[in-house]
Amino acid sequence: MLDERTLAIPDRPGNRRLDTFRNVLSNPNVGLIFVIPGVTYTLRVAGKALIVRDAELREAMAVNRKLPEHILVIEISHVLSHCPKCMVRSGLWQPEAWPDTSNLPSFAEMLVAHGKLAETIEEMQTIIDTGNRDRLY
């Protein structure tokens, strides 16, 4: 929070897609939903977004001395809480209510199949593991 009505979200290294930024450039109206593990209600925030590269703000948001390239700054127009009924009914935070996922394909399997990639599943899994370990921040 930069002030009572302004939120700043740093762009951290990830999948290297700029969909959100492209969307903001064409329509600055944004909606966010905040979900906290174990909390059954959510917080919804709406406002207008701007993409910034302010050096001082980027430095303030550094993690492990790595600065975000861009920051999404949102001028908040309204904030709403959302009742917990859907979270309670879904069992989202209750592992014993979760479905069995043991027969689902792994992330590496999905990427190889969906992208029709030349890499094997094992090679893709190594790429995923390396990225998760070495390229977060």
mmCIF file of C-alpha atoms in Angstrom, residues 10-85:
data_model
loop_
_atom_site.group_PDB
_atom_site.id
_atom_site.type_symbol
_atom_site.label_atom_id
_atom_site.label_comp_id
_atom_site.label_asym_id
_atom_site.label_seq_id
_atom_site.Cartn_x
_atom_site.Cartn_y
_atom_site.Cartn_z
ATOM 1 C CA PRO A 10 5.635 -5.545 -8.412
ATOM 2 C CA ASP A 11 6.025 -7.682 -11.514
ATOM 3 C CA ARG A 12 8.162 -10.599 -10.372
ATOM 4 C CA PRO A 13 9.901 -13.051 -12.685
ATOM 5 C CA GLY A 14 7.455 -15.675 -13.807
ATOM 6 C CA ASN A 15 6.244 -17.096 -17.055
ATOM 7 C CA ARG A 16 7.479 -14.082 -19.021
ATOM 8 C CA ARG A 17 4.055 -13.240 -20.408
ATOM 9 C CA LEU A 18 2.788 -9.706 -20.538
ATOM 10 C CA ASP A 19 -0.947 -10.434 -20.791
ATOM 11 C CA THR A 20 -1.888 -8.353 -17.765
ATOM 12 C CA PHE A 21 0.164 -5.381 -18.912
ATOM 13 C CA ARG A 22 -1.230 -5.611 -22.421
ATOM 14 C CA ASN A 23 -4.739 -5.686 -20.975
ATOM 15 C CA VAL A 24 -4.035 -2.670 -18.752
ATOM 16 C CA LEU A 25 -2.727 -0.710 -21.725
ATOM 17 C CA SER A 26 -6.003 -1.247 -23.564
ATOM 18 C CA ASN A 27 -8.280 -1.004 -20.502
ATOM 19 C CA PRO A 28 -6.932 0.333 -17.198
ATOM 20 C CA ASN A 29 -9.917 -0.895 -15.162
ATOM 21 C CA VAL A 30 -8.795 -3.798 -12.989
ATOM 22 C CA GLY A 31 -10.295 -6.119 -10.422
ATOM 23 C CA LEU A 32 -8.274 -8.084 -7.900
ATOM 24 C CA ILE A 33 -9.296 -10.790 -5.475
ATOM 25 C CA PHE A 34 -7.142 -11.610 -2.482
ATOM 26 C CA VAL A 35 -7.296 -15.170 -1.154
ATOM 27 C CA ILE A 36 -5.365 -16.052 1.999
ATOM 28 C CA PRO A 37 -4.794 -19.727 2.848
ATOM 29 C CA GLY A 38 -6.980 -20.720 5.777
ATOM 30 C CA VAL A 39 -9.164 -17.591 5.612
ATOM 31 C CA THR A 40 -12.656 -18.253 4.304
ATOM 32 C CA TYR A 41 -13.561 -14.740 3.146
ATOM 33 C CA THR A 42 -11.935 -12.849 0.302
ATOM 34 C CA LEU A 43 -11.151 -9.219 -0.349
ATOM 35 C CA ARG A 44 -12.015 -7.697 -3.705
ATOM 36 C CA VAL A 45 -10.377 -4.510 -4.929
ATOM 37 C CA ALA A 46 -11.262 -2.545 -8.055
ATOM 38 C CA GLY A 47 -9.675 0.505 -9.588
ATOM 39 C CA LYS A 48 -7.609 1.913 -12.408
ATOM 40 C CA ALA A 49 -4.126 0.601 -13.064
ATOM 41 C CA LEU A 50 -0.993 2.183 -14.431
ATOM 42 C CA ILE A 51 2.280 0.459 -15.348
ATOM 43 C CA VAL A 52 5.295 2.265 -13.892
ATOM 44 C CA ARG A 53 9.080 1.927 -13.801
ATOM 45 C CA ASP A 54 9.821 4.471 -11.064
ATOM 46 C CA ALA A 55 13.374 3.757 -9.887
ATOM 47 C CA GLU A 56 12.749 4.594 -6.233
ATOM 48 C CA LEU A 57 9.622 2.453 -6.056
ATOM 49 C CA ARG A 58 11.348 -0.417 -7.856
ATOM 50 C CA GLU A 59 14.233 -0.264 -5.372
ATOM 51 C CA ALA A 60 11.800 -0.275 -2.444
ATOM 52 C CA MET A 61 10.223 -3.453 -3.809
ATOM 53 C CA ALA A 62 13.464 -5.348 -4.442
ATOM 54 C CA VAL A 63 13.759 -8.939 -3.216
ATOM 55 C CA ASN A 64 17.244 -10.406 -2.805
ATOM 56 C CA ARG A 65 18.585 -7.215 -4.452
ATOM 57 C CA LYS A 66 16.573 -7.973 -7.613
ATOM 58 C CA LEU A 67 14.347 -5.129 -8.715
ATOM 59 C CA PRO A 68 11.035 -5.712 -10.460
ATOM 60 C CA GLU A 69 11.098 -4.454 -14.031
ATOM 61 C CA HIS A 70 7.635 -2.934 -13.775
ATOM 62 C CA ILE A 71 5.100 -2.152 -11.084
ATOM 63 C CA LEU A 72 1.355 -2.161 -11.446
ATOM 64 C CA VAL A 73 0.060 0.844 -9.490
ATOM 65 C CA ILE A 74 -3.666 0.768 -8.800
ATOM 66 C CA GLU A 75 -5.758 3.742 -7.789
ATOM 67 C CA ILE A 76 -8.439 2.025 -5.727
ATOM 68 C CA SER A 77 -12.051 2.970 -6.432
ATOM 69 C CA HIS A 78 -13.715 0.438 -4.143
ATOM 70 C CA VAL A 79 -13.030 -2.475 -1.832
ATOM 71 C CA LEU A 80 -15.498 -5.237 -0.980
ATOM 72 C CA SER A 81 -15.366 -8.292 1.196
ATOM 73 C CA HIS A 82 -16.960 -11.452 -0.085
ATOM 74 C CA CYS A 83 -18.866 -13.846 2.138
ATOM 75 C CA PRO A 84 -17.204 -17.148 3.001
ATOM 76 C CA LYS A 85 -20.019 -19.483 1.908
#
